[in-house]
mmCIF file of C-alpha atoms in Angstrom:
data_model
loop_
_atom_site.group_PDB
_atom_site.id
_atom_site.type_symbol
_atom_site.label_atom_id
_atom_site.label_comp_id
_atom_site.label_asym_id
_atom_site.label_seq_id
_atom_site.Cartn_x
_atom_site.Cartn_y
_atom_site.Cartn_z
ATOM 1 C CA MET A 102 0.002 -0.121 -0.230
ATOM 2 C CA ARG A 103 1.672 3.344 -0.809
ATOM 3 C CA ALA A 104 1.969 6.045 2.044
ATOM 4 C CA ARG A 105 0.411 8.498 -0.320
ATOM 5 C CA ASN A 106 -1.477 9.041 -3.734
ATOM 6 C CA MET A 107 1.045 9.777 -6.306
ATOM 7 C CA GLY A 108 -1.420 11.327 -8.644
ATOM 8 C CA ASP A 109 -2.273 13.769 -5.941
ATOM 9 C CA ARG A 110 -1.010 17.747 -6.198
ATOM 10 C CA LEU A 111 0.584 19.201 -3.101
ATOM 11 C CA ASN A 112 -2.580 19.314 -0.225
ATOM 12 C CA TRP A 113 -2.166 22.611 2.105
ATOM 13 C CA ASP A 114 -3.439 20.974 4.801
ATOM 14 C CA ARG A 115 -1.055 17.829 4.590
ATOM 15 C CA ASP A 116 2.103 19.028 2.971
ATOM 16 C CA GLY A 117 1.807 22.807 3.936
ATOM 17 C CA ARG A 118 1.711 21.978 7.933
ATOM 18 C CA ASP A 119 5.163 22.635 8.490
ATOM 19 C CA TRP A 120 5.803 25.270 5.603
ATOM 20 C CA PRO A 121 8.372 27.594 5.956
ATOM 21 C CA ASN A 122 6.739 31.332 6.554
ATOM 22 C CA ARG A 123 3.206 29.616 6.856
ATOM 23 C CA ASP A 124 1.519 32.461 8.972
ATOM 24 C CA ALA A 125 2.675 35.145 5.778
ATOM 25 C CA SER A 126 0.723 32.315 3.081
ATOM 26 C CA ARG A 127 -2.907 33.382 1.464
ATOM 27 C CA PHE A 128 -4.365 31.922 -1.534
ATOM 28 C CA VAL A 129 -5.289 34.499 -4.577
ATOM 29 C CA SER A 130 -7.814 33.448 -7.439
ATOM 30 C CA THR A 131 -6.917 35.079 -10.911
ATOM 31 C CA GLY A 132 -6.617 34.388 -14.338
ATOM 32 C CA GLY A 133 -7.796 30.992 -13.951
ATOM 33 C CA LEU A 134 -5.320 29.813 -11.045
ATOM 34 C CA ARG A 135 -5.286 29.482 -7.543
ATOM 35 C CA TRP A 136 -2.026 31.218 -6.148
ATOM 36 C CA HIS A 137 -0.241 30.347 -2.934
ATOM 37 C CA VAL A 138 1.312 33.812 -2.369
ATOM 38 C CA GLN A 139 3.233 34.618 0.968
ATOM 39 C CA GLN A 140 3.585 38.626 1.771
ATOM 40 C CA MET A 141 5.094 39.882 4.961
ATOM 41 C CA GLY A 142 6.838 43.022 6.245
ATOM 42 C CA GLN A 143 6.728 46.793 5.395
ATOM 43 C CA GLY A 144 8.252 49.516 3.076
ATOM 44 C CA PRO A 145 9.191 49.239 -0.550
ATOM 45 C CA VAL A 146 7.390 46.405 -2.677
ATOM 46 C CA LEU A 147 9.938 43.628 -3.365
ATOM 47 C CA LEU A 148 8.683 40.932 -5.561
ATOM 48 C CA LEU A 149 10.530 37.506 -5.071
ATOM 49 C CA LEU A 150 10.128 34.691 -7.839
ATOM 50 C CA HIS A 151 11.917 31.565 -7.399
ATOM 51 C CA GLY A 152 13.603 29.007 -10.223
ATOM 52 C CA THR A 153 12.269 26.275 -11.990
ATOM 53 C CA GLY A 154 11.308 23.068 -9.595
ATOM 54 C CA ALA A 155 11.143 25.444 -6.671
ATOM 55 C CA ALA A 156 8.990 27.031 -4.468
ATOM 56 C CA THR A 157 8.242 29.781 -2.035
ATOM 57 C CA HIS A 158 10.095 27.519 0.036
ATOM 58 C CA SER A 159 13.392 28.744 -0.876
ATOM 59 C CA TRP A 160 13.186 32.142 0.800
ATOM 60 C CA ARG A 161 12.080 30.782 4.117
ATOM 61 C CA ASP A 162 15.502 32.358 5.851
ATOM 62 C CA PHE A 163 16.068 35.301 3.005
ATOM 63 C CA ALA A 164 12.621 36.431 3.209
ATOM 64 C CA PRO A 165 12.125 37.115 6.954
ATOM 65 C CA ILE A 166 15.582 39.100 6.878
ATOM 66 C CA LEU A 167 14.479 41.305 3.767
ATOM 67 C CA ALA A 168 10.866 41.966 5.484
ATOM 68 C CA GLU A 169 12.566 44.021 8.003
ATOM 69 C CA HIS A 170 12.950 46.521 5.234
ATOM 70 C CA PHE A 171 10.400 45.724 2.532
ATOM 71 C CA THR A 172 7.111 44.912 1.801
ATOM 72 C CA LEU A 173 8.059 41.287 0.448
ATOM 73 C CA ILE A 174 5.572 39.490 -1.758
ATOM 74 C CA ALA A 175 6.442 35.879 -3.143
ATOM 75 C CA PRO A 176 4.145 33.320 -4.839
ATOM 76 C CA ASP A 177 4.551 30.026 -6.168
ATOM 77 C CA LEU A 178 4.919 29.766 -9.589
ATOM 78 C CA PRO A 179 2.073 28.343 -11.726
ATOM 79 C CA GLY A 180 2.310 24.419 -11.393
ATOM 80 C CA HIS A 181 5.077 24.983 -8.767
ATOM 81 C CA GLY A 182 4.370 24.336 -4.873
ATOM 82 C CA PHE A 183 0.850 25.064 -4.065
ATOM 83 C CA THR A 184 0.036 27.493 -6.753
ATOM 84 C CA SER A 185 -2.194 25.311 -9.486
ATOM 85 C CA ALA A 186 -1.376 24.673 -13.143
ATOM 86 C CA PRO A 187 -2.408 26.107 -16.246
ATOM 87 C CA PRO A 188 -2.720 24.167 -19.443
ATOM 88 C CA TYR A 189 1.180 22.837 -19.887
ATOM 89 C CA GLU A 190 1.498 24.011 -23.051
ATOM 90 C CA ARG A 191 0.743 27.850 -21.663
ATOM 91 C CA MET A 192 4.058 27.347 -19.670
ATOM 92 C CA SER A 193 6.138 29.594 -22.080
ATOM 93 C CA LEU A 194 8.302 32.325 -20.532
ATOM 94 C CA PRO A 195 5.964 35.119 -21.958
ATOM 95 C CA ASN A 196 2.961 33.549 -20.587
ATOM 96 C CA MET A 197 4.290 33.202 -17.229
ATOM 97 C CA ALA A 198 5.279 36.880 -17.176
ATOM 98 C CA ASP A 199 1.333 37.491 -18.029
ATOM 99 C CA PHE A 200 0.405 35.548 -15.144
ATOM 100 C CA VAL A 201 2.460 36.768 -12.879
ATOM 101 C CA THR A 202 1.778 40.464 -14.333
ATOM 102 C CA ASP A 203 -1.829 39.620 -13.721
ATOM 103 C CA LEU A 204 -1.220 38.189 -9.851
ATOM 104 C CA MET A 205 0.428 41.729 -9.193
ATOM 105 C CA GLN A 206 -2.898 43.542 -10.611
ATOM 106 C CA GLU A 207 -5.106 41.480 -8.660
ATOM 107 C CA ILE A 208 -3.303 41.661 -5.562
ATOM 108 C CA GLY A 209 -3.388 45.499 -6.107
ATOM 109 C CA VAL A 210 0.644 46.410 -6.307
ATOM 110 C CA MET A 211 3.050 46.692 -8.324
ATOM 111 C CA PRO A 212 6.957 46.105 -7.137
ATOM 112 C CA ASP A 213 9.475 48.953 -6.747
ATOM 113 C CA LEU A 214 12.102 46.212 -7.118
ATOM 114 C CA VAL A 215 11.854 42.782 -8.328
ATOM 115 C CA LEU A 216 14.152 39.682 -7.624
ATOM 116 C CA GLY A 217 14.430 36.538 -9.463
ATOM 117 C CA HIS A 218 15.856 33.302 -8.982
ATOM 118 C CA SER A 219 17.766 31.366 -12.289
ATOM 119 C CA ALA A 220 14.651 31.283 -14.098
ATOM 120 C CA GLY A 221 12.514 33.463 -11.977
ATOM 121 C CA ALA A 222 14.743 36.339 -13.367
ATOM 122 C CA ALA A 223 14.139 35.392 -17.090
ATOM 123 C CA ILE A 224 10.420 36.028 -16.252
ATOM 124 C CA LEU A 225 10.681 39.448 -14.565
ATOM 125 C CA ILE A 226 13.247 40.545 -17.762
ATOM 126 C CA GLN A 227 10.672 39.594 -19.861
ATOM 127 C CA ALA A 228 7.697 41.120 -17.924
ATOM 128 C CA CYS A 229 10.024 44.771 -18.137
ATOM 129 C CA LEU A 230 10.483 44.273 -21.466
ATOM 130 C CA GLU A 231 7.088 44.184 -22.219
ATOM 131 C CA GLY A 232 6.517 47.260 -20.593
ATOM 132 C CA ARG A 233 4.204 45.127 -17.924
ATOM 133 C CA MET A 234 6.266 46.093 -15.108
ATOM 134 C CA ALA A 235 8.618 49.197 -14.050
ATOM 135 C CA PRO A 236 10.477 48.522 -11.011
ATOM 136 C CA ARG A 237 13.200 50.608 -10.294
ATOM 137 C CA GLY A 238 15.915 47.800 -10.651
ATOM 138 C CA ILE A 239 16.333 44.115 -11.210
ATOM 139 C CA ILE A 240 18.170 41.608 -9.540
ATOM 140 C CA SER A 241 18.962 38.383 -11.166
ATOM 141 C CA LEU A 242 20.315 36.101 -8.237
ATOM 142 C CA ASN A 243 22.254 33.108 -10.705
ATOM 143 C CA GLY A 244 19.935 33.923 -13.337
ATOM 144 C CA ALA A 245 19.321 31.575 -16.084
ATOM 145 C CA LEU A 246 19.329 34.404 -18.982
ATOM 146 C CA LEU A 247 20.698 32.970 -21.985
ATOM 147 C CA PRO A 248 20.210 29.804 -24.795
ATOM 148 C CA TRP A 249 22.118 27.099 -23.730
ATOM 149 C CA ARG A 250 24.874 26.674 -26.406
ATOM 150 C CA GLY A 251 25.941 23.848 -28.840
ATOM 151 C CA LEU A 252 24.840 20.475 -28.382
ATOM 152 C CA PRO A 253 22.457 20.571 -25.249
ATOM 153 C CA GLY A 254 20.476 23.164 -26.370
ATOM 154 C CA HIS A 255 19.475 20.790 -29.424
ATOM 155 C CA VAL A 256 18.836 18.026 -26.803
ATOM 156 C CA PHE A 257 17.533 19.302 -23.788
ATOM 157 C CA SER A 258 14.662 20.832 -24.939
ATOM 158 C CA PRO A 259 12.852 18.674 -26.875
ATOM 159 C CA ALA A 260 13.604 15.809 -24.646
ATOM 160 C CA ALA A 261 11.651 18.140 -21.694
ATOM 161 C CA LYS A 262 8.909 18.209 -24.594
ATOM 162 C CA LEU A 263 8.604 14.752 -24.831
ATOM 163 C CA MET A 264 8.910 13.938 -21.135
ATOM 164 C CA ALA A 265 6.592 16.546 -19.950
ATOM 165 C CA GLY A 266 4.072 15.308 -22.577
ATOM 166 C CA ASN A 267 4.043 12.068 -20.401
ATOM 167 C CA ALA A 268 2.837 11.833 -17.322
ATOM 168 C CA LEU A 269 3.978 8.517 -16.458
ATOM 169 C CA VAL A 270 7.749 10.019 -16.579
ATOM 170 C CA SER A 271 6.493 12.822 -14.022
ATOM 171 C CA ARG A 272 5.457 9.730 -11.996
ATOM 172 C CA LEU A 273 8.957 8.130 -12.171
ATOM 173 C CA PHE A 274 10.957 10.833 -11.036
ATOM 174 C CA ALA A 275 8.349 11.718 -8.392
ATOM 175 C CA TRP A 276 8.858 7.929 -7.440
ATOM 176 C CA ARG A 277 13.010 8.133 -7.462
ATOM 177 C CA ALA A 278 12.822 11.322 -5.288
ATOM 178 C CA GLY A 279 11.516 8.683 -2.581
ATOM 179 C CA ASN A 280 15.452 7.951 -2.216
ATOM 180 C CA ARG A 281 17.032 10.759 -0.014
ATOM 181 C CA ARG A 282 20.190 10.236 -1.580
ATOM 182 C CA GLU A 283 18.718 11.214 -5.102
ATOM 183 C CA ILE A 284 17.723 14.360 -3.378
ATOM 184 C CA GLU A 285 21.320 14.681 -1.779
ATOM 185 C CA ARG A 286 22.876 14.512 -5.148
ATOM 186 C CA LEU A 287 20.224 16.916 -7.165
ATOM 187 C CA VAL A 288 21.380 19.708 -4.518
ATOM 188 C CA GLU A 289 25.139 18.946 -4.661
ATOM 189 C CA SER A 290 25.098 19.249 -8.735
ATOM 190 C CA THR A 291 23.863 22.946 -7.875
ATOM 191 C CA GLY A 292 27.187 23.512 -6.303
ATOM 192 C CA SER A 293 25.379 24.485 -3.009
ATOM 193 C CA THR A 294 25.083 22.969 0.746
ATOM 194 C CA LEU A 295 21.639 22.612 2.039
ATOM 195 C CA GLU A 296 20.728 21.806 5.735
ATOM 196 C CA PRO A 297 18.536 19.107 6.522
ATOM 197 C CA PHE A 298 15.088 20.619 6.443
ATOM 198 C CA GLY A 299 15.965 22.148 3.214
ATOM 199 C CA LEU A 300 16.590 18.981 1.415
ATOM 200 C CA ASP A 301 13.140 17.622 3.025
ATOM 201 C CA LEU A 302 11.074 20.052 1.623
ATOM 202 C CA TYR A 303 12.625 19.842 -1.900
ATOM 203 C CA GLN A 304 12.010 16.316 -1.269
ATOM 204 C CA ARG A 305 8.227 16.897 -0.927
ATOM 205 C CA LEU A 306 8.174 19.050 -3.983
ATOM 206 C CA ILE A 307 9.758 16.569 -6.392
ATOM 207 C CA ARG A 308 7.858 13.412 -4.789
ATOM 208 C CA THR A 309 4.657 15.226 -6.362
ATOM 209 C CA PRO A 310 4.022 14.582 -10.113
ATOM 210 C CA THR A 311 2.191 17.686 -10.827
ATOM 211 C CA HIS A 312 5.132 19.474 -9.645
ATOM 212 C CA VAL A 313 7.504 17.556 -11.402
ATOM 213 C CA ARG A 314 5.666 18.003 -14.894
ATOM 214 C CA ALA A 315 5.197 22.020 -14.511
ATOM 215 C CA THR A 316 9.176 22.151 -13.699
ATOM 216 C CA LEU A 317 9.136 19.592 -17.302
ATOM 217 C CA SER A 318 6.826 21.505 -18.950
ATOM 218 C CA MET A 319 8.613 25.134 -18.079
ATOM 219 C CA MET A 320 11.761 23.634 -19.882
ATOM 220 C CA ALA A 321 10.043 22.109 -22.712
ATOM 221 C CA HIS A 322 8.639 25.517 -23.383
ATOM 222 C CA TRP A 323 11.116 28.056 -22.310
ATOM 223 C CA ASP A 324 12.997 30.320 -25.145
ATOM 224 C CA LEU A 325 15.640 32.301 -23.819
ATOM 225 C CA THR A 326 16.688 33.593 -27.353
ATOM 226 C CA LEU A 327 13.754 36.349 -26.245
ATOM 227 C CA ILE A 328 16.056 37.573 -23.522
ATOM 228 C CA GLU A 329 18.739 37.504 -25.205
ATOM 229 C CA ARG A 330 17.344 39.715 -27.962
ATOM 230 C CA GLY A 331 15.644 41.875 -25.377
ATOM 231 C CA LEU A 332 18.365 42.459 -23.208
ATOM 232 C CA PRO A 333 20.374 45.188 -25.272
ATOM 233 C CA SER A 334 16.857 47.202 -25.239
ATOM 234 C CA LEU A 335 16.388 47.098 -21.405
ATOM 235 C CA ALA A 336 15.713 50.125 -20.038
ATOM 236 C CA THR A 337 15.630 48.477 -16.032
ATOM 237 C CA PRO A 338 18.596 48.907 -14.579
ATOM 238 C CA LEU A 339 20.183 45.431 -13.939
ATOM 239 C CA PHE A 340 21.846 43.931 -11.180
ATOM 240 C CA LEU A 341 23.736 40.385 -11.854
ATOM 241 C CA VAL A 342 24.559 38.678 -8.475
ATOM 242 C CA VAL A 343 26.283 35.654 -8.800
ATOM 243 C CA GLY A 344 27.452 32.493 -6.650
ATOM 244 C CA GLU A 345 31.144 31.779 -8.053
ATOM 245 C CA GLN A 346 30.456 28.101 -6.998
ATOM 246 C CA ASP A 347 27.360 27.463 -9.233
ATOM 247 C CA SER A 348 27.305 24.519 -11.026
ATOM 248 C CA THR A 349 23.862 24.642 -12.432
ATOM 249 C CA VAL A 350 24.299 28.286 -14.483
ATOM 250 C CA SER A 351 27.583 29.074 -15.050
ATOM 251 C CA PRO A 352 29.371 32.213 -13.523
ATOM 252 C CA ARG A 353 30.461 32.964 -17.033
ATOM 253 C CA GLU A 354 27.314 33.561 -18.515
ATOM 254 C CA ALA A 355 26.646 36.725 -16.110
ATOM 255 C CA ARG A 356 29.863 37.989 -17.287
ATOM 256 C CA ARG A 357 29.020 36.834 -21.012
ATOM 257 C CA VAL A 358 25.525 38.975 -20.545
ATOM 258 C CA ARG A 359 27.328 41.938 -19.008
ATOM 259 C CA ALA A 360 30.306 42.087 -21.797
ATOM 260 C CA HIS A 361 27.635 41.532 -24.687
ATOM 261 C CA LEU A 362 24.004 42.483 -23.882
ATOM 262 C CA ALA A 363 23.967 44.478 -20.986
ATOM 263 C CA PRO A 364 27.144 46.438 -20.643
ATOM 264 C CA SER A 365 25.597 48.642 -18.109
ATOM 265 C CA ALA A 366 24.494 46.021 -15.908
ATOM 266 C CA GLU A 367 26.865 45.692 -12.525
ATOM 267 C CA LEU A 368 27.726 42.649 -11.589
ATOM 268 C CA ALA A 369 28.259 41.122 -8.008
ATOM 269 C CA ALA A 370 30.040 37.927 -7.149
ATOM 270 C CA LEU A 371 29.420 35.768 -4.119
ATOM 271 C CA PRO A 372 32.275 33.859 -3.771
ATOM 272 C CA GLY A 373 31.998 30.026 -2.230
ATOM 273 C CA LEU A 374 28.379 29.990 -3.110
ATOM 274 C CA GLY A 375 26.511 27.973 -5.314
ATOM 275 C CA HIS A 376 23.196 27.457 -7.397
ATOM 276 C CA LEU A 377 20.976 28.280 -3.949
ATOM 277 C CA ALA A 378 22.932 30.951 -2.816
ATOM 278 C CA HIS A 379 20.439 32.496 -1.157
ATOM 279 C CA GLU A 380 19.615 29.546 1.131
ATOM 280 C CA GLU A 381 22.922 28.648 1.972
ATOM 281 C CA ARG A 382 23.843 31.947 3.450
ATOM 282 C CA PRO A 383 20.682 34.272 3.414
ATOM 283 C CA ARG A 384 21.960 37.040 5.395
ATOM 284 C CA ASP A 385 25.098 37.982 3.059
ATOM 285 C CA VAL A 386 22.500 37.449 0.297
ATOM 286 C CA ALA A 387 20.034 39.835 1.564
ATOM 287 C CA LYS A 388 23.178 42.482 2.455
ATOM 288 C CA VAL A 389 23.987 42.592 -1.331
ATOM 289 C CA VAL A 390 20.068 43.349 -1.757
ATOM 290 C CA ARG A 391 19.729 46.096 0.508
ATOM 291 C CA ARG A 392 22.631 47.627 -1.028
ATOM 292 C CA ILE A 393 21.290 47.567 -4.194
ATOM 293 C CA ALA A 394 17.959 49.403 -2.965
ATOM 294 C CA ALA A 395 20.023 51.860 -1.429
ATOM 295 C CA GLN A 396 21.732 52.656 -4.663
ATOM 296 C CA LEU A 397 18.459 52.961 -6.104
ATOM 297 C CA GLY A 398 17.492 55.306 -3.639
ATOM 298 C CA LEU A 399 14.749 52.825 -2.058
ATOM 299 C CA LEU A 400 16.244 52.470 1.535
ATOM 300 C CA PRO A 401 18.475 54.705 3.374
ATOM 301 C CA PRO A 402 22.395 54.065 3.111
ATOM 302 C CA SER A 403 21.688 53.490 7.028
ATOM 303 C CA SER A 404 19.994 50.154 6.333
ATOM 304 C CA ILE A 405 23.023 48.273 4.273
#
C-alpha cells in the first residue's frame, strides 16, 4: 500500500503543515489559477520569484531578513508548490510573465524592486521588456538568462517536451525522489550545500508528479532567445548577483551578459556559494539586496 496518492498535487493541509513562513501565506485566484502567495513586512515592495522546480520554501530564511526593510511578495509559480497549473502548453516565458503581472494587478500593487532566482529572473526581465512592470531595478540571482549553446540546446528542450507530455515520466521522477540520496545528489549538483530541512522540502516537492510535470513543461516551452534579443534594449537597471560556485548556471554566463548584451549591468560575485546561494547564506545575499536598494534610492544608506 502506498503512503500517499502519487497522482495528487501538494495539499496545503497535509504538505503545508510546516511550510516555512506559513503565517504569511494566503491564496489568490486570478486568470484561472489559484495562487499560493506569501506577503510580509513593510516598506518598498519587493517581488521575489523562485526558479524552475522550486517554490516559496526557497526564501524560508531570506524573506524574514528582508521583511525588516521591504514589503515582500513571493508567489509559487504556476504549477509549482501550492499554485495550480495552467494548461502545460501555456508555460512559456511570455505566458509566465503575463501570469505574474496579472497576479500583481489582482493583489493591487506593483513592485518597486524585483528579484528573480534562476528562471525567475528571466520571467521578470520579460515582463519589463513587455512594459508590464516598471520596477526601479531587477536583481538576477544566478539568473538563467541565455540559451543553451551547442549540443545541449539541441537535446534538452526536445527531451523536456517529450517527458512533459508523458504523465508516466513525472510519476517516475516523483517515485525516484523517494530515495533521499537522489535529492542529496540533485542539490549537490548545484554547487550548494543545504541543511536537512531544506532537503526535506525539496524532496516533498519532487515527490509530487504535478510539480515535476510543471518543471518539465517550463523547460520544454522555454525560449531564452527572447531575453538574449531583448537585453540590449532593457531600460530597467539590471544587477547580476552570481554565486561563484554555481554549477547549474555557470558564472561565465552572467559575465557574458554584461560584456555583450547589457554592458551597463552591475555584477556582484558571491565567493564560495552555489546556485542556491540565498538558501546557503541568506544574510550575506540579503545584504547585497539592501545595498542595491539603497543605491536605487529605495532604502536609506543606514540600512546596508
